[in-house]
Coordinates of C-alpha atoms and ligand atoms in Angstrom, one line a residue:
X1 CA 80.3 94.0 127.6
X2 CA 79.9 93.8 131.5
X3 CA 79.2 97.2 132.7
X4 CA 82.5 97.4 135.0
X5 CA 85.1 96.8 132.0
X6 CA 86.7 99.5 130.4
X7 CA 85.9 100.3 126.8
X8 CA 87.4 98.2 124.0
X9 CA 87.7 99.3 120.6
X10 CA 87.7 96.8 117.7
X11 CA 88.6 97.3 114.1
X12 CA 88.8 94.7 110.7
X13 CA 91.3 96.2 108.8
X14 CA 91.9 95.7 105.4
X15 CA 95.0 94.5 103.4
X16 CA 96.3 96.5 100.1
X17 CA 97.4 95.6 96.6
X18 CA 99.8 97.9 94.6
X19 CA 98.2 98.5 91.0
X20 CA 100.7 101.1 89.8
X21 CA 104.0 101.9 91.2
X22 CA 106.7 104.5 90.0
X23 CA 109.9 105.7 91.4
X24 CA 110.3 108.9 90.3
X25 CA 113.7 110.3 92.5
X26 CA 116.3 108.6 95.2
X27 CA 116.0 111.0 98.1
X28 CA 118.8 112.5 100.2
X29 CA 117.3 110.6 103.3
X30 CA 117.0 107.3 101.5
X31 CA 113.6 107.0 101.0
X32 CA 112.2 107.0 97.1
X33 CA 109.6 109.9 96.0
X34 CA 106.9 107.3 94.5
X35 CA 103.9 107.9 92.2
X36 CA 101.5 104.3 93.6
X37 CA 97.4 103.9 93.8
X38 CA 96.6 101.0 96.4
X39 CA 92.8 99.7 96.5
X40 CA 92.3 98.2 99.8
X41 CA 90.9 94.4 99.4
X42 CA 88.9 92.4 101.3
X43 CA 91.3 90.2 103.6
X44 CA 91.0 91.6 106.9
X45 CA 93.3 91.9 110.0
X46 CA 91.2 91.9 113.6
X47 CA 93.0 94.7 115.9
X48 CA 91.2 94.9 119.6
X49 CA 92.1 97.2 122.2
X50 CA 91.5 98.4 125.7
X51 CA 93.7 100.7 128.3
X52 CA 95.3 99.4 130.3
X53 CA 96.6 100.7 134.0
X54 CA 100.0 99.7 133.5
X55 CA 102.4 102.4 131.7
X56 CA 102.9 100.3 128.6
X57 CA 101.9 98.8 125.5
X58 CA 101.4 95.5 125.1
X59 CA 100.6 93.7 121.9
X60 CA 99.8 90.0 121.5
X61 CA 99.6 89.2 117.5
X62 CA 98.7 86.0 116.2
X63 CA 97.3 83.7 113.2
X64 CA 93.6 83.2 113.2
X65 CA 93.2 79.3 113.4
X66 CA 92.2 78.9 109.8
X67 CA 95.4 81.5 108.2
X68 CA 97.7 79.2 110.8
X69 CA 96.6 76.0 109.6
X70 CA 96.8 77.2 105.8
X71 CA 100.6 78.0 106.8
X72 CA 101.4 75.6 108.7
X73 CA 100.0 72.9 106.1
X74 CA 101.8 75.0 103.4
X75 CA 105.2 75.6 105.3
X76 CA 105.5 71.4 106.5
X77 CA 104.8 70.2 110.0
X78 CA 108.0 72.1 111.2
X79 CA 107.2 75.9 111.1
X80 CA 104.3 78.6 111.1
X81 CA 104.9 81.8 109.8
X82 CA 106.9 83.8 112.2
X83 CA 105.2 86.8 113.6
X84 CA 107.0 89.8 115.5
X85 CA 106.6 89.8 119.5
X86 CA 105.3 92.8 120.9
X87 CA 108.4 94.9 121.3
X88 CA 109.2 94.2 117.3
X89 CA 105.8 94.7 116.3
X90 CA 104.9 98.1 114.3
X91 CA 101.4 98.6 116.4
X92 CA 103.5 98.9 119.9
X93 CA 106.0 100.9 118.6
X94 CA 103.0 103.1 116.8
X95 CA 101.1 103.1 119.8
X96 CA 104.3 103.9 121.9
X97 CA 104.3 106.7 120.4
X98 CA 100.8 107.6 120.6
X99 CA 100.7 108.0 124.5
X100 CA 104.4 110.3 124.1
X101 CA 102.4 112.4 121.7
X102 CA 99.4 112.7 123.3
X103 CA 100.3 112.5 127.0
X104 CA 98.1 109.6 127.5
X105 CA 98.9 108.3 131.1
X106 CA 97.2 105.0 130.5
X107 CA 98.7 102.2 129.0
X108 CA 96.9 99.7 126.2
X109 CA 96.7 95.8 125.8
X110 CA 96.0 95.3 122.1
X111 CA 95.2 92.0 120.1
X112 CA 96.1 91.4 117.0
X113 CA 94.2 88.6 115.3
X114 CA 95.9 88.3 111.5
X115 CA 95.0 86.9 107.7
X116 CA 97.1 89.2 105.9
X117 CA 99.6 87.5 104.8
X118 CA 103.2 89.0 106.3
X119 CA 106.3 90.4 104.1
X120 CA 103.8 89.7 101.1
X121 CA 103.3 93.2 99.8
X122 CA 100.2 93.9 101.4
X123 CA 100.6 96.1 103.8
X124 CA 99.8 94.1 106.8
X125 CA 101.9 95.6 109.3
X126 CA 100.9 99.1 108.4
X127 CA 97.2 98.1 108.3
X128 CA 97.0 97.1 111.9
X129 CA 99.1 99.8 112.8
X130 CA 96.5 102.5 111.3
X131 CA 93.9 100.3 113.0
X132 CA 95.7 100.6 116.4
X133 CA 96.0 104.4 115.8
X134 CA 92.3 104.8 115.1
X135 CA 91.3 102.5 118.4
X136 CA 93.6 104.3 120.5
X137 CA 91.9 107.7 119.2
X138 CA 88.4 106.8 120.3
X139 CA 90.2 105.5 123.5
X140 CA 91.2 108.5 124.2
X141 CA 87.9 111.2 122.6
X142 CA 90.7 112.8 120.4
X143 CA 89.3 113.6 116.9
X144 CA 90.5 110.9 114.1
X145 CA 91.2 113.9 111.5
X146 CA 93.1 115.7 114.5
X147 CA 96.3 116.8 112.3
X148 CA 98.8 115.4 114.7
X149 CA 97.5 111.9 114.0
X150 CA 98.2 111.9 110.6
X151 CA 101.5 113.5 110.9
X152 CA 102.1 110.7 113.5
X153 CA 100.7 107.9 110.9
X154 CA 102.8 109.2 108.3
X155 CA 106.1 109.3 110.6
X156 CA 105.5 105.3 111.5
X157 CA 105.9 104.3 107.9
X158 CA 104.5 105.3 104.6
X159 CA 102.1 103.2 103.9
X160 CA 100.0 103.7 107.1
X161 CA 98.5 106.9 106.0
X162 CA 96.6 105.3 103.4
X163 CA 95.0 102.4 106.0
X164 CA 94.1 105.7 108.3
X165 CA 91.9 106.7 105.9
X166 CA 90.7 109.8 103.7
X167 CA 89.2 112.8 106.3
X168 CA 86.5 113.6 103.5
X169 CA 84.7 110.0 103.7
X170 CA 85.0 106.2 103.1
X171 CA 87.7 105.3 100.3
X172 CA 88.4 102.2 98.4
X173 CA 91.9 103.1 96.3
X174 CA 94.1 106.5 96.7
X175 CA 97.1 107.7 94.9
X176 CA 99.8 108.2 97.1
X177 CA 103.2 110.4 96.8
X178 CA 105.9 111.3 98.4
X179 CA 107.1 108.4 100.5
X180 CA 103.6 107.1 100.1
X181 CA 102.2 109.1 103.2
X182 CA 100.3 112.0 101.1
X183 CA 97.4 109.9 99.9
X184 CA 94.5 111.5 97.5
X185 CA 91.3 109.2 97.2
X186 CA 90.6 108.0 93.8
X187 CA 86.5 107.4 93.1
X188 CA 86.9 104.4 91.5
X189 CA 84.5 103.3 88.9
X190 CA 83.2 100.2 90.4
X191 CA 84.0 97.5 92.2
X192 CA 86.9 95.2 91.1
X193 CA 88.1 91.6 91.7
X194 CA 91.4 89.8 91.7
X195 CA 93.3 86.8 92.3
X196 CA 96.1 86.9 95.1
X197 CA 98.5 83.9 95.7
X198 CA 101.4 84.5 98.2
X199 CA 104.1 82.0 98.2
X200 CA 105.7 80.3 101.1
X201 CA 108.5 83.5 101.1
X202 CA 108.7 86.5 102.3
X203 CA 110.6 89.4 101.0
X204 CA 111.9 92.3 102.7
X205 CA 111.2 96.1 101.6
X206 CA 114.2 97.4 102.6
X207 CA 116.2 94.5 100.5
X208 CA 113.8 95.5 97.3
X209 CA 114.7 99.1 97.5
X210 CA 117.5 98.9 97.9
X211 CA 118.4 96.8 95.0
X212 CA 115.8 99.1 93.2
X213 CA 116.5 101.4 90.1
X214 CA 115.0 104.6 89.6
X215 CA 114.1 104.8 85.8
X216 CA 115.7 107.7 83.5
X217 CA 111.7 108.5 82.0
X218 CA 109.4 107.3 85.0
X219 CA 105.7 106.6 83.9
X220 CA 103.2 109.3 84.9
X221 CA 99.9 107.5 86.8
X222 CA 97.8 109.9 84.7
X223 CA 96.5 106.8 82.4
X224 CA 96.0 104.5 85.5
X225 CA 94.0 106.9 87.3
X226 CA 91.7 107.4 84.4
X227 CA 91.1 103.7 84.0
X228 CA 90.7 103.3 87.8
X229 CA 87.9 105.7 87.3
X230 CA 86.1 104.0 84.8
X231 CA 86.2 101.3 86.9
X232 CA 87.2 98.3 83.6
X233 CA 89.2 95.7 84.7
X234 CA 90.7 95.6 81.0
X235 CA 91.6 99.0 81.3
X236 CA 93.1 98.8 84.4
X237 CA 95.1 95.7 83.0
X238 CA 96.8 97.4 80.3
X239 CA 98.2 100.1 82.9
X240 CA 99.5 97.6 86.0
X241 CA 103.1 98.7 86.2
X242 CA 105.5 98.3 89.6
X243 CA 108.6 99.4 89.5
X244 CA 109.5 97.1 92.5
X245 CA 108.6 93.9 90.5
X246 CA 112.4 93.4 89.1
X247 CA 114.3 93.6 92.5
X248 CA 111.6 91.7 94.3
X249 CA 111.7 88.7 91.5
X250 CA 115.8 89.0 92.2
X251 CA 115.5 88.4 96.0
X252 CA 113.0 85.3 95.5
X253 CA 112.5 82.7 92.8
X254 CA 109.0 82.0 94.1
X255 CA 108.0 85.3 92.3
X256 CA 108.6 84.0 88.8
X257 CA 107.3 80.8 89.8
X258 CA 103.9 82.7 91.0
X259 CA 104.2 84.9 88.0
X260 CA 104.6 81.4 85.5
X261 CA 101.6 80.3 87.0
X262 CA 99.7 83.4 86.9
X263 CA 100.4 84.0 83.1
X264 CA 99.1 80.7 82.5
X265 CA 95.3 81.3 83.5
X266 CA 92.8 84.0 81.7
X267 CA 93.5 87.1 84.3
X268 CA 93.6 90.2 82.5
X269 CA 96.5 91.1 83.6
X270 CA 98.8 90.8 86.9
X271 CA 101.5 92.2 88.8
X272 CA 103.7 92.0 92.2
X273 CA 102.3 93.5 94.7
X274 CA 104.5 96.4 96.4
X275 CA 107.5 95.0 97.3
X276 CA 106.2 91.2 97.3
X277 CA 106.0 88.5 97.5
X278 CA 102.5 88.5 96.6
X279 CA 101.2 88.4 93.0
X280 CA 97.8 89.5 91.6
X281 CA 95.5 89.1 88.3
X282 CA 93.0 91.4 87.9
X283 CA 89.3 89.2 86.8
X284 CA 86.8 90.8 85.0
X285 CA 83.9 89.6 87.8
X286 CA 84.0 87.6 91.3
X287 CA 82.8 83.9 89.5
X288 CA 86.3 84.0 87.6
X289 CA 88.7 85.0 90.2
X290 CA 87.4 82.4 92.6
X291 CA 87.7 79.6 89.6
X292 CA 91.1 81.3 88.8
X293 CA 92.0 81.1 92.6
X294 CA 91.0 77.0 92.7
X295 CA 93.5 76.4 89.7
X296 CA 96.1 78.5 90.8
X297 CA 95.8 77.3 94.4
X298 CA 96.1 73.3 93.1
X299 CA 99.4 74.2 90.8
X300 CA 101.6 74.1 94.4
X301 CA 103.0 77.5 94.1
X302 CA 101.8 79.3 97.1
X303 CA 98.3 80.3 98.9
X304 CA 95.6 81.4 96.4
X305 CA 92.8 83.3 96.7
X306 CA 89.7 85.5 95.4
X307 CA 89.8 89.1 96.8
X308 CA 87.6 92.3 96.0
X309 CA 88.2 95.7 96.2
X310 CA 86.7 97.4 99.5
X311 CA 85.9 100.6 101.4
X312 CA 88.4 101.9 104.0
X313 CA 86.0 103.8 106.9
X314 CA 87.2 107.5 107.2
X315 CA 88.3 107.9 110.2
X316 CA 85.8 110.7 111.0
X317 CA 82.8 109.1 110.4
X318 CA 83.3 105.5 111.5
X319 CA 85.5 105.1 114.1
X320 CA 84.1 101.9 114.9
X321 CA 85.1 98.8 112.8
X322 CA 83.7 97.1 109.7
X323 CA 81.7 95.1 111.9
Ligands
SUD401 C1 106.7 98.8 99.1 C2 105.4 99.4 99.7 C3 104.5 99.8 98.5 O1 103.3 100.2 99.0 O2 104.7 98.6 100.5 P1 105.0 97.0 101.0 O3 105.5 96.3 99.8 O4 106.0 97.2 102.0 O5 103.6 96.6 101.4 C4 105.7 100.7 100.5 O6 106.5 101.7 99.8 C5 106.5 100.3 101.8 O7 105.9 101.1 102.8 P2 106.4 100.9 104.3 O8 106.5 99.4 104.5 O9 105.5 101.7 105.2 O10 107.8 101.5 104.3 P3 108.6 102.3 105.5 O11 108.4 101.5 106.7 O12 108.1 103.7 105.5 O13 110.1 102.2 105.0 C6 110.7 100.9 105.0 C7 112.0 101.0 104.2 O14 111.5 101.0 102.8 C8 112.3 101.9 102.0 N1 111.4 102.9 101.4 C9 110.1 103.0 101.8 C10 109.2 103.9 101.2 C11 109.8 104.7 100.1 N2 109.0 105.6 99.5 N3 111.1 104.6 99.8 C12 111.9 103.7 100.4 O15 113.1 103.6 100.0 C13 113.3 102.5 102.9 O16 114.5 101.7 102.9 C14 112.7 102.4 104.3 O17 113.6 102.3 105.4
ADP402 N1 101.6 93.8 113.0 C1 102.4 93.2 112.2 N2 102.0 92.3 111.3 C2 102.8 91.7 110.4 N3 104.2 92.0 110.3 C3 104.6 92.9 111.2 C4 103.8 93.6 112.2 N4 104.6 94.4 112.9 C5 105.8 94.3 112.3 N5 105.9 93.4 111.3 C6 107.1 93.1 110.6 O1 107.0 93.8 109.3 C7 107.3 93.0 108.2 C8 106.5 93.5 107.0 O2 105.2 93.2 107.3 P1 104.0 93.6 106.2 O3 103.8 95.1 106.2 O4 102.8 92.8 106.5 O5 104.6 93.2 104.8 P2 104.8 94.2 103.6 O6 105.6 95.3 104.1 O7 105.5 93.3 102.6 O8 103.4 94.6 103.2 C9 106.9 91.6 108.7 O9 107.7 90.6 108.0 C10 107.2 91.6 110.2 O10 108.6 91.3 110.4

């Protein structure tokens, strides 16, 4: 860096798969209370930022080369998949807020290089918004557990908390309640590996909720944590459950399609991620999810791919970036 240029901050962060999700109530403002643990995978979103002397926020997010070629290839020579322009983009909005919050004076240019795949499930959106939030922290010397933050991360949607990060040190999967935003990290029992395949569709939470039923008995989480802790896939197969899984298939026959295919290979067990469109089996080691990923990825029904489960930096301790 050349000594005159201001400080930049860049973060990989990580996407997320759902392996248990339970609506437990309809609230009175809409949103569901919701029983889920996420384990962050290894499919990584690039968020770079600097101030800026302007009074704004301005965020540039694109496809890395290889994730737009895979979709362009995928979608036909017409389209790539569409991503939001700054002013629609969660991280300006998040970060918009930021400076009101804060009284930060200084605007910030972001970049947002992506590989999570959009509207799949994954979290992608609130991923680089937690990123953004934890750059523009260290930007401005204010302490990444400072309360206010995670009240703020919480407020921009209620996955973000979980991205932000535990305050008591790294963490791979949480369990998360209330909207999602109170997050408790779960010391998983080793490390675990999947197959993902997103299909050329994406869904749209507020569509799957809203077609979503809350069950009369919901499923407690207790057996799922305890297998998450012992760390065996098999284990952890027998307790995938998402409550989202119905109302997603309903909004997208790709789903069952990626589901079909799924079924048909030697996963463990698998499940729609979130609110979709994504799909994952759980493998019992790396060596079969990547040959699972090459046979799911030649039957045609979406973008497949090995993943494993992997830390999420606390905030307080590495502000920096996986790097
Ligand atoms: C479904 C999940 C599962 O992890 O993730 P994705 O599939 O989006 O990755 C999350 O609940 C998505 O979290 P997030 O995308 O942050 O949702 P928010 O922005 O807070 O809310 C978007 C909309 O989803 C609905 N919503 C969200 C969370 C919740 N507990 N109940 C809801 O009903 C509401 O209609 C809300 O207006
Ligand atoms: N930084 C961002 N990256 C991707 N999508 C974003 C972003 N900001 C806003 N969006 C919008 O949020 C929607 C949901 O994105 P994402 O969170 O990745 O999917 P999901 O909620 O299914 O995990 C996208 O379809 C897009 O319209």
């Amino acid at each position: 860096m050349l000594a005159n240029q201001p400080p930049a901050v860049e973060i990989l962060t990580p996407a997320k798969l759902n392996l248990f999700l339970e609506l437990r109530e309809r609230r009175a403002d809409g949103f569901h209370e919701l029983e889920t643990v996420m384990v962050a995978i290894n499919r990584f979103d690039r968020v770079r930022m600097a101030f800026t002397e302007t009074d704004d926020v301005h965020v540039d997010c694109h496809w890395l080369p290889n994730q737009a070629v895979v979709v362009h290839r995928y979608r036909g020579a017409q389209t790539v998949a569409a991503l939001p322009s700054s002013q629609h983009n969660l991280v300006t909005r998040t970060l918009e807020q930021f400076r009101q919050r804060f009284s930060i004076a200084k605007g910030f240019r972001a970049t947002v290089a992506k590989t999570i795949p959009a509207g799949a499930g994954m979290g992608g959106a609130s991923s680089d918004a937690a990123a953004a939030l934890r750059a523009a922290a260290q930007l401005c010397d204010i302490a990444p557990h400072e309360p206010r933050l995670l009240q703020l991360a919480g407020e921009m949607g209620s996955d973000i908390p979980f991205f932000f990060g535990a305050s008591d040190g790294p963490m791979t999967a949480a369990i998360a309640t209330g909207r999602g935003e109170q997050i408790a990290s779960i010391p998983v029992g080793g490390k675990l590996h999947f197959v993902v395949v997103h299909p050329p569709a994406s869904v749209s939470t507020v569509e799957v909720y809203r077609r979503c039923q809350v069950p009369p008995e919901p499923v407690s989480a207790t057996a799922m944590l305890a297998a998450m802790v012992s760390g065996r896939a098999a284990r952890i197969a027998g307790q995938l459950l998402n409550r989202l899984a119905d109302p997603s298939r309903a909004t997208s026959d790709w789903i069952d399609r990626v589901l079909t295919a799924i079924r048909r290979t030697s996963v463990l067990g698998y499940q729609v991620t979130g609110s979709g469109s994504a799909c994952f089996g759980i493998c019992p080691n790396a060596a079969t999810a990547s040959r699972i990923a090459h046979q799911l990825q030649a039957t045609g029904v979406g973008i497949a791919f090995a993943a494993e489960s992997v830390q999420i930096a606390n905030p307080s301790r590495d502000l920096g970036s996986f790097l």
